[in-house]
Amino acid sequence: MFDVAIIGCGPTGAFAANLLGKAGLSVLVLEKEARPYPLPRAVHLDHEMMRLFQSAGVIDRVEPDMRDTEGHLHVGADHGVIRYMGTVGKPRPFSWSNDYFFFQPELEDHLRDALEAYANVEVRLGTAFAGLAQDADGVTLDLTTAAGNEHIRARFVIACDGARSAVRKALGVELDDLDFDEPWLVVDAEVDGPVRFPDLSGVPAAANLQTLSVMVCDPARPTTVVPGRGNHRRWEFMLLPGEDDQAMMRPEAVAALLAPYLDGVPHEIVRATTYHFHGLVAQQWRKGRVLLAGDAAHQTPPFFGQGMCHGLRDIANLAWKLPLVLDGSAPESLLDTYQAERDPHVRAVISAAVATGRYICVLDPMAAATRDETMRAAAKDRESGTAADLIPAIATGIVAAGTPGAGDRFIQPRVGGRLLDDVTGAGWRLFTAVPAPIDIAARGAATVIDLATLDDGGAVAGWLEERGVAAVLVRPDHYVFGTGQPAALIAQRDALLARAPHGLAGPEPVAAHQGASS
Ligand SMILES: Cc1cc2nc3c(=O)[nH]c(=O)nc-3n(C[C@H](O)[C@H](O)[C@H](O)COP(=O)(O)OP(=O)(O)OC[C@H]3O[C@@H](n4cnc5c(N)ncnc54)[C@H](O)[C@@H]3O)c2cc1C
């Protein structure tokens, strides 16, 4: 019996296999296709993902293909700026740039290649999920392969099988529709030269149009222009009422749409496809021993490039909880905190993306002019944030709610030139300015970091001072459990995990997997 079966080896599933493999669990990954999906979908990810790639031990593989960027710029009907979410000169709380562009098939290749390091992770391509049955000990999965049908057993299943998730359907889980459904034409091209933006005005001096994602909120044709990695560029064009998506994908229609941006610039179209951008969230993310993650659990309009990022956050959340449940250190009910923590987060970001989508998709010129006026007036009164500011704190779950900073993502300063997590490890960490009871470290309840010994230029001490607290307990997914006195924090954490306070050592590494058993 496997500890965990992961269904689907897209970015969510492949990332899950890396984190769970690193945790020493026996993992089976089932993927119906023989090869990864070859065309780019996601192009943007944020700094939290870079930190998660560090946690999964894949950062050295993925970083060289990332292109850091400088945020988002929205222009109105008159092509003047209405919103600037630039990151130039803004803080870098995790020591990574706030935003990156990448090529999804390359990222997926890296995540799959990294699995070769784990004898405890088995990947079966060309194997499709067909059905499941659950009992008190685990899940039996019915699988379809070229050779016929087979069954395997796993104690838990993570369904990472994408938007049309067969697992979600088999579980009878419905989706909440957050009321956004717009057809867009997505065009990817390799471009040999700078993209042209002929008539923009009011662009801030710090903004480099070649490294920003630019949303042209022109009612004549709402359009997003995104710089990819290397020479890759992405355009997303809203389809207007009455336009036929098949006709709009034809080369002559695509060429006409690209002409203002690529006039005289050599380029090659990689693909042109229409998508419906949705805002959808599963009503239940856990049914017994089966957990939904990634697009199987939610779909986000891509206006802030967060759809895939949600999936990686889902996995970071599960990856420290599943080992505790599997080794009996925590009850299965710990897994109920998964949806409690992740669902509000996903809905908040989808709501922001839907709200943005609504103003981007305005097609009435009068309404667009009013929108532009209102947004420019609002921008004068407040400093524009970065897209990273969209991410809310965890309010309910394994957090010491009400303590300053609880549920926030903890900072990652550099420590003597290295990144904090690389120095401390990514388990439970207690950063303290006051002496901590010796037994916290001795019984493995957390890694204790005495701030007097941390060569981080005072960054963590400053974080504590800002909140007027003595210590902070940070979770393995880098969210703040809570702040206060060391012993009290550990006691509160242990009580919330509903387990005896006897340490949090991870599970024993599982020997190389011994083949499917039932
Ligand atoms: C145009 C567009 C732009 C986007 N831009 C961004 C962006 O900039 N940033 C961002 O973060 N996100 C973006 N997204 C969203 C992002 O692409 C998805 O959120 C992400 O691909 C979801 O990953 P996943 O692994 O959950 O699902 P998928 O990538 O869909 O992978 C699911 C996997 O499961 C497999 N599978 C399906 N059924 C079965 C079965 N029965 N048995 C076994 N295997 C099965 C599939 O073959 C596939 O490999 C964008 C999406 C689109 C369409």
XYZ file of C-alpha atoms and ligand atoms in Angstrom:
571
model
C 0.000 0.000 0.000
C 1.391 3.406 -0.969
C 1.267 6.251 1.518
C -0.049 8.638 -1.126
C -1.241 8.224 -4.716
C -1.177 11.414 -6.772
C -3.499 11.463 -9.769
C -2.233 13.766 -12.516
C 1.340 14.886 -13.155
C 0.801 18.489 -14.216
C 2.599 21.158 -12.172
C 0.495 20.491 -9.052
C 0.977 16.722 -9.105
C 4.670 16.858 -9.991
C 5.317 19.416 -7.255
C 3.383 17.257 -4.767
C 5.495 14.229 -5.672
C 8.673 16.227 -5.033
C 7.627 17.540 -1.619
C 6.161 14.224 -0.441
C 9.114 12.309 -1.865
C 11.442 14.597 0.061
C 9.374 13.927 3.209
C 10.163 10.227 2.766
C 6.637 9.000 1.952
C 6.035 6.200 -0.551
C 4.336 7.928 -3.453
C 2.737 6.719 -6.681
C 2.060 9.272 -9.423
C -0.523 8.304 -12.059
C -0.668 10.276 -15.301
C -2.927 9.403 -18.196
C -0.784 11.000 -20.909
C 2.496 9.516 -22.079
C 4.109 12.973 -22.356
C 3.697 16.350 -20.607
C 1.346 18.895 -22.189
C 3.696 20.647 -24.658
C 2.117 24.116 -24.874
C 2.445 26.967 -22.402
C -0.519 27.857 -20.197
C 0.745 29.544 -17.021
C 3.441 32.144 -17.692
C 3.668 33.958 -14.348
C 4.436 32.939 -10.804
C 5.242 34.916 -7.700
C 8.017 34.961 -5.116
C 6.268 32.545 -2.766
C 6.589 29.865 -5.479
C 10.348 30.434 -5.681
C 10.509 29.856 -1.939
C 8.443 26.675 -2.320
C 10.782 25.464 -5.067
C 13.576 25.967 -2.520
C 11.642 23.814 -0.022
C 11.199 21.080 -2.635
C 14.915 21.125 -3.500
C 14.251 22.054 -7.159
C 15.192 25.720 -7.155
C 18.547 25.166 -8.899
C 16.769 23.404 -11.752
C 13.965 25.927 -12.250
C 15.621 29.261 -11.515
C 17.781 29.475 -14.677
C 14.587 29.403 -16.820
C 12.829 32.125 -14.837
C 12.767 35.723 -15.969
C 12.091 38.206 -13.227
C 9.676 40.964 -13.987
C 8.541 44.280 -12.646
C 4.825 43.885 -12.049
C 1.639 44.879 -13.823
C 0.515 48.003 -15.686
C -3.098 48.640 -16.694
C -3.983 51.242 -19.305
C -7.454 52.574 -20.065
C -9.588 53.282 -23.096
C -7.354 56.236 -24.060
C -4.249 54.047 -23.500
C -3.205 56.203 -20.530
C -2.198 54.460 -17.291
C -5.031 53.689 -14.844
C -3.252 51.311 -12.431
C 0.400 50.513 -11.829
C 1.343 47.590 -9.611
C 5.062 47.919 -10.137
C 7.654 46.171 -8.034
C 10.682 48.342 -8.810
C 12.129 49.578 -5.512
C 9.494 47.683 -3.478
C 10.529 45.352 -0.621
C 11.469 41.766 -1.477
C 10.272 39.983 1.658
C 11.373 36.528 0.530
C 14.624 37.768 -1.091
C 13.216 36.808 -4.504
C 11.808 39.209 -7.080
C 8.071 39.641 -6.585
C 7.134 38.206 -9.995
C 8.642 35.844 -12.557
C 7.745 34.725 -16.054
C 8.425 31.186 -17.234
C 7.496 28.587 -19.859
C 5.169 26.002 -18.294
C 6.379 22.919 -20.244
C 9.969 23.636 -19.132
C 8.909 23.970 -15.502
C 6.963 20.705 -15.701
C 9.986 18.943 -17.233
C 12.186 20.149 -14.373
C 9.695 19.016 -11.737
C 9.404 15.574 -13.357
C 13.166 15.181 -13.842
C 13.742 15.997 -10.165
C 11.660 12.947 -9.183
C 14.399 10.644 -10.417
C 16.245 11.398 -7.165
C 13.548 9.624 -5.105
C 13.526 5.830 -4.939
C 10.317 6.192 -2.906
C 8.430 7.920 -5.773
C 7.120 5.908 -8.715
C 5.650 7.628 -11.791
C 3.359 5.652 -14.098
C 2.625 7.429 -17.365
C -0.176 6.307 -19.674
C -2.208 5.278 -16.626
C -5.632 6.857 -16.151
C -7.788 7.073 -13.060
C -11.098 5.296 -13.696
C -12.746 4.937 -10.283
C -12.228 4.628 -6.528
C -13.560 3.036 -3.386
C -12.652 4.043 0.172
C -12.540 2.066 3.405
C -11.184 2.654 6.889
C -7.578 1.928 5.896
C -7.190 3.464 2.490
C -8.380 3.976 -1.050
C -8.576 1.439 -3.874
C -8.021 3.069 -7.246
C -9.230 1.541 -10.510
C -6.797 2.369 -13.289
C -6.853 2.017 -17.047
C -3.624 1.344 -18.938
C -2.786 0.225 -22.472
C -2.398 -3.302 -21.057
C -5.842 -3.299 -19.416
C -7.292 -2.461 -16.012
C -5.581 -2.675 -12.650
C -6.115 -1.690 -9.021
C -3.760 -0.150 -6.522
C -4.116 0.831 -2.858
C -2.959 4.006 -1.157
C -3.644 5.385 2.297
C -4.410 8.813 0.859
C -5.025 10.198 -2.621
C -4.358 13.702 -3.909
C -6.369 14.467 -7.028
C -4.269 16.798 -9.199
C -6.105 15.857 -12.388
C -6.918 19.360 -13.530
C -9.994 21.404 -14.315
C -12.061 18.519 -15.678
C -11.064 16.325 -12.712
C -12.545 12.839 -13.065
C -11.811 12.299 -9.373
C -13.855 15.347 -8.364
C -16.716 14.067 -10.490
C -16.419 10.534 -9.049
C -16.668 12.051 -5.552
C -19.758 14.029 -6.571
C -18.170 17.338 -5.532
C -19.864 20.394 -7.045
C -18.161 23.653 -8.011
C -19.166 27.089 -6.746
C -19.309 29.402 -9.744
C -17.900 32.821 -8.824
C -19.663 34.277 -11.809
C -16.943 34.865 -14.347
C -16.881 33.161 -17.723
C -15.280 35.058 -20.594
C -13.806 33.714 -23.842
C -10.253 34.859 -24.634
C -7.859 34.055 -27.458
C -4.407 33.137 -26.121
C -1.491 33.632 -28.524
C 2.106 32.621 -27.793
C 4.973 33.695 -30.029
C 8.750 33.664 -30.143
C 9.617 37.287 -30.853
C 12.963 38.519 -32.094
C 12.961 42.102 -30.847
C 11.114 44.443 -28.494
C 7.303 44.461 -28.543
C 5.840 47.790 -29.702
C 3.377 49.776 -27.582
C 2.817 52.690 -29.960
C 0.430 54.998 -28.147
C 0.655 54.515 -24.373
C 0.797 57.594 -22.165
C 1.523 58.353 -18.540
C 3.824 55.349 -18.138
C 5.855 55.827 -14.912
C 9.567 56.436 -15.491
C 10.464 53.271 -13.528
C 8.246 51.069 -15.721
C 9.955 49.076 -18.467
C 7.225 47.917 -20.837
C 9.327 44.969 -21.989
C 9.418 43.475 -18.472
C 5.893 44.329 -17.278
C 2.634 42.551 -17.886
C 0.532 45.200 -19.622
C -3.270 45.104 -19.653
C -4.785 47.245 -22.346
C -8.327 47.874 -21.053
C -9.500 49.242 -24.377
C -13.194 48.546 -24.969
C -12.373 48.038 -28.642
C -10.388 44.918 -27.652
C -9.291 44.216 -24.067
C -5.814 42.689 -24.353
C -3.033 41.457 -22.072
C 0.587 41.509 -23.217
C 3.029 39.457 -21.184
C 6.778 39.077 -21.574
C 7.749 35.405 -21.231
C 11.169 33.894 -20.654
C 13.767 34.408 -23.387
C 12.012 35.475 -26.582
C 8.622 34.060 -25.583
C 5.749 36.571 -25.531
C 2.100 35.991 -24.638
C -0.964 37.911 -25.797
C -4.455 37.335 -24.473
C -7.241 38.960 -26.524
C -10.811 39.094 -25.270
C -13.248 37.750 -27.850
C -16.021 40.235 -28.525
C -19.721 39.306 -28.588
C -20.561 37.484 -31.820
C -16.966 36.558 -32.666
C -16.460 32.947 -33.647
C -13.586 31.372 -31.733
C -12.589 29.071 -34.622
C -12.423 32.031 -37.003
C -10.390 34.073 -34.506
C -7.770 31.310 -34.237
C -7.047 31.428 -37.994
C -3.563 32.776 -38.906
C -4.890 35.860 -40.712
C -7.078 36.868 -37.735
C -4.182 36.321 -35.318
C -1.820 38.330 -37.533
C -4.287 41.254 -37.591
C -4.545 41.254 -33.778
C -0.768 41.141 -33.325
C 0.031 43.750 -35.984
C 0.033 46.807 -33.674
C 2.510 45.103 -31.354
C 4.763 43.340 -33.837
C 4.786 45.581 -36.881
C 8.210 44.955 -38.428
C 9.359 42.688 -35.574
C 10.355 39.162 -36.711
C 8.340 36.533 -34.875
C 6.974 33.007 -35.037
C 3.559 32.013 -33.661
C 3.808 29.060 -31.252
C 0.056 28.608 -30.890
C -3.283 30.425 -30.843
C -6.097 28.876 -28.813
C -9.293 30.115 -27.217
C -9.973 29.532 -23.517
C -12.883 30.373 -21.242
C -11.526 32.118 -18.155
C -13.512 30.946 -15.111
C -13.774 31.581 -11.405
C -14.702 28.216 -9.857
C -14.085 26.654 -6.426
C -14.919 23.096 -5.296
C -17.402 22.971 -2.430
C -15.452 20.184 -0.691
C -11.692 19.754 -0.964
C -11.574 16.578 1.110
C -13.793 13.532 0.983
C -12.483 10.952 3.401
C -9.001 10.002 2.276
C -9.149 11.866 -1.032
C -7.998 15.485 -1.305
C -8.492 17.782 -4.279
C -5.656 20.154 -5.228
C -4.750 22.554 -8.028
C -7.200 23.085 -10.878
C -9.185 20.059 -9.689
C -10.141 22.198 -6.665
C -10.323 25.688 -8.197
C -9.926 27.695 -11.388
C -8.853 31.317 -11.384
C -9.076 33.875 -14.203
C -5.417 34.476 -15.101
C -5.384 38.271 -14.633
C -2.814 38.112 -11.834
C -1.223 34.831 -12.941
C -2.227 32.940 -9.784
C -4.014 29.750 -10.961
C -1.024 27.423 -10.817
C 0.385 29.281 -7.791
C -2.762 28.296 -5.849
C -2.079 24.641 -6.656
C 1.495 24.807 -5.373
C 0.274 26.478 -2.163
C -2.306 23.685 -1.751
C 0.473 21.136 -1.897
C 2.743 23.028 0.514
C -0.177 22.973 2.954
C -0.822 19.236 2.581
C 2.830 18.234 2.500
C 3.427 18.877 6.194
C 0.025 17.632 7.371
C -0.090 14.275 5.563
C 3.142 12.920 7.137
C 1.805 13.764 10.620
C -1.436 11.918 9.936
C 0.339 8.999 8.278
C 2.715 8.419 11.188
C -0.103 8.744 13.718
C 1.217 11.985 15.228
C -1.989 13.817 14.384
C -5.579 12.715 13.825
C -7.067 12.548 10.355
C -9.168 15.582 11.277
C -5.995 17.672 10.806
C -6.753 17.324 7.096
C -9.978 19.287 7.611
C -7.820 22.347 8.189
C -6.656 22.047 4.553
C -9.813 23.511 3.038
C -10.369 25.798 6.042
C -6.976 27.402 5.391
C -6.793 27.295 1.613
C -10.357 27.981 0.468
C -10.663 31.578 1.816
C -7.279 32.335 0.342
C -8.232 31.039 -3.107
C -11.609 32.797 -3.034
C -9.982 36.112 -2.073
C -7.577 35.941 -4.987
C -10.272 34.757 -7.412
C -12.484 37.639 -6.247
C -9.650 40.100 -6.891
C -8.999 38.519 -10.305
C -12.728 38.547 -11.149
C -13.038 42.193 -10.034
C -10.043 43.041 -12.198
C -11.476 40.978 -15.037
C -14.728 42.917 -14.817
C -13.054 46.275 -15.306
C -10.695 44.917 -17.963
C -13.609 43.425 -19.896
C -15.730 46.622 -20.056
C -16.863 46.936 -23.683
C -19.011 50.068 -23.480
C -16.859 53.149 -24.334
C -18.792 55.469 -21.963
C -18.514 53.009 -19.085
C -14.815 52.537 -19.881
C -14.199 56.308 -19.762
C -15.942 56.525 -16.368
C -13.923 53.562 -15.098
C -10.677 55.222 -16.196
C -11.571 58.480 -14.454
C -12.511 56.693 -11.223
C -9.369 54.556 -11.218
C -7.072 57.496 -11.897
C -8.676 59.472 -9.069
C -8.307 56.500 -6.710
C -4.671 56.001 -7.720
C -3.888 59.615 -6.746
C -5.129 58.940 -3.191
C -3.254 55.750 -2.506
C 0.036 54.192 -3.303
C -0.489 51.278 -5.659
C 0.407 47.924 -4.093
C 2.033 44.968 -5.752
C 0.132 41.877 -6.907
C 1.692 40.059 -3.925
C -0.483 42.232 -1.657
C -3.524 40.285 -2.881
C -2.618 37.287 -0.752
C -4.505 37.376 2.573
C -3.337 35.866 5.873
C -4.612 32.462 7.033
C -7.337 33.269 9.563
C -8.620 29.814 10.594
C -6.789 26.535 11.020
C -3.408 25.764 12.557
C -2.668 29.357 13.536
C -2.628 31.193 16.867
C -5.345 33.503 15.628
C -5.258 36.986 17.108
C -1.530 37.038 17.834
C 0.275 39.697 15.773
C 1.341 38.400 12.361
C -0.437 35.023 12.705
C -1.285 33.521 9.312
C 1.037 35.851 7.386
C 3.801 34.515 5.194
C 7.026 34.825 7.129
C 9.922 36.800 5.681
C 12.991 35.142 4.243
C 15.988 37.445 4.679
C 19.494 36.526 3.642
C 21.673 35.098 6.383
C 25.350 35.654 5.720
C 24.646 35.589 1.980
C 22.426 32.468 2.082
C 18.638 32.300 2.119
C 17.043 31.859 5.548
C 15.232 28.580 4.783
C 18.417 27.054 3.401
C 20.098 27.836 6.715
C 17.291 26.835 9.102
C 15.610 24.067 7.086
C 11.925 24.282 6.279
C 10.309 22.492 9.244
C 8.757 24.181 12.278
C 11.007 27.058 13.317
C 10.925 29.143 16.453
C 12.747 32.463 16.107
C 13.180 33.974 19.521
C 14.662 37.070 21.128
C 14.222 35.548 24.614
C 15.608 32.254 25.975
C 13.497 29.268 24.938
C 12.983 26.263 27.250
C 15.683 23.758 26.366
C 13.227 20.906 25.814
C 11.693 22.579 22.718
C 14.768 21.769 20.652
C 15.635 18.602 22.576
C 12.320 16.875 21.843
C 12.270 18.074 18.222
C 9.215 20.285 18.712
C 10.790 22.987 16.531
C 14.166 24.211 15.342
C 15.022 27.008 17.768
C 16.831 30.014 16.334
C 18.227 32.456 18.875
C 18.145 35.857 17.207
C 21.401 36.849 18.878
C 23.131 34.250 16.674
C 21.324 35.012 13.393
C 23.465 36.949 10.899
C 20.510 38.454 9.005
C 21.228 42.142 9.508
C 18.497 42.299 12.152
C 15.657 41.476 9.734
C 13.857 38.935 11.945
C 14.465 41.002 15.100
C 12.956 43.975 13.255
C 9.930 41.858 12.258
C 9.383 40.907 15.917
C 9.878 44.469 17.128
C 7.357 45.816 14.630
C 4.769 43.503 16.153
C 5.918 43.988 19.760
C 6.514 40.268 20.326
C 9.345 38.108 21.715
C 9.155 35.071 19.446
C 7.519 33.742 16.299
C 6.688 30.132 15.438
C 6.806 29.489 11.678
C 5.137 26.511 9.975
C 6.843 24.236 7.440
C 4.944 26.023 4.632
C 6.468 29.334 5.839
C 3.218 30.786 7.198
C 3.381 32.249 10.696
C 1.705 29.986 13.250
C 1.714 32.762 15.834
C 3.750 35.076 18.006
C 4.283 35.348 21.770
C 6.381 33.468 24.328
C 8.226 30.334 23.130
C 6.759 27.722 25.500
C 3.220 29.040 25.125
C 3.467 28.976 21.320
C 4.616 25.361 21.250
C 1.890 24.342 23.713
C -0.773 26.115 21.647
C 0.485 24.524 18.436
C 0.479 21.049 19.973
C -3.015 21.549 21.332
C -4.242 22.642 17.909
C -2.672 19.645 16.269
C -4.666 17.668 18.839
C -1.765 15.542 19.839
C 0.389 14.891 22.882
C 3.227 17.415 23.024
C 5.947 14.832 22.464
C 7.739 16.158 19.409
C 7.190 16.622 15.727
C 9.782 14.402 14.134
C 8.799 13.471 10.593
C 8.004 9.911 9.560
C 10.798 7.382 9.138
C 11.918 7.356 5.500
C 10.071 4.597 3.679
C 12.203 2.034 1.880
C 12.122 2.047 -1.916
C 8.623 1.195 -2.922
C 7.915 -2.461 -3.271
C 5.400 -2.438 -6.118
C 1.667 -2.028 -6.067
C -0.137 -4.007 -3.444
C -3.767 -4.310 -2.649
C -4.308 30.745 -20.822
C -3.923 30.421 -19.416
C -3.037 31.234 -18.744
C -2.660 30.929 -17.447
N -1.759 31.735 -16.812
C -1.368 31.419 -15.563
C -0.324 32.157 -14.946
O 0.269 33.055 -15.543
N 0.057 31.821 -13.677
C -0.523 30.782 -13.012
O -0.147 30.548 -11.856
N -1.496 30.042 -13.600
C -1.918 30.322 -14.850
N -2.823 29.533 -15.476
C -3.377 28.374 -14.767
C -2.448 27.157 -14.810
O -2.088 26.817 -16.123
C -3.155 26.007 -14.155
O -3.642 26.429 -12.897
C -2.229 24.820 -13.951
O -1.794 24.275 -15.172
C -2.985 23.735 -13.176
O -2.099 22.707 -12.868
P -2.670 21.313 -12.396
O -1.477 20.443 -12.264
O -3.555 21.505 -11.220
O -3.608 20.822 -13.592
P -3.165 20.464 -15.096
O -2.021 21.285 -15.517
O -4.405 20.529 -15.912
O -2.662 18.973 -14.991
C -3.567 17.903 -14.767
C -2.871 16.601 -15.141
O -3.728 15.511 -14.815
C -3.743 14.588 -15.879
N -5.013 13.853 -15.834
C -6.245 14.317 -16.134
N -7.166 13.343 -15.969
C -6.497 12.242 -15.549
C -6.898 10.921 -15.215
N -8.191 10.508 -15.298
N -5.965 10.034 -14.826
C -4.639 10.394 -14.747
N -4.209 11.635 -15.080
C -5.128 12.553 -15.466
C -3.597 15.459 -17.124
O -3.130 14.722 -18.235
C -2.596 16.509 -16.644
O -1.261 16.104 -16.852
C -3.215 29.804 -16.794
C -4.108 28.980 -17.476
C -4.449 29.268 -18.776
C -5.388 28.341 -19.494
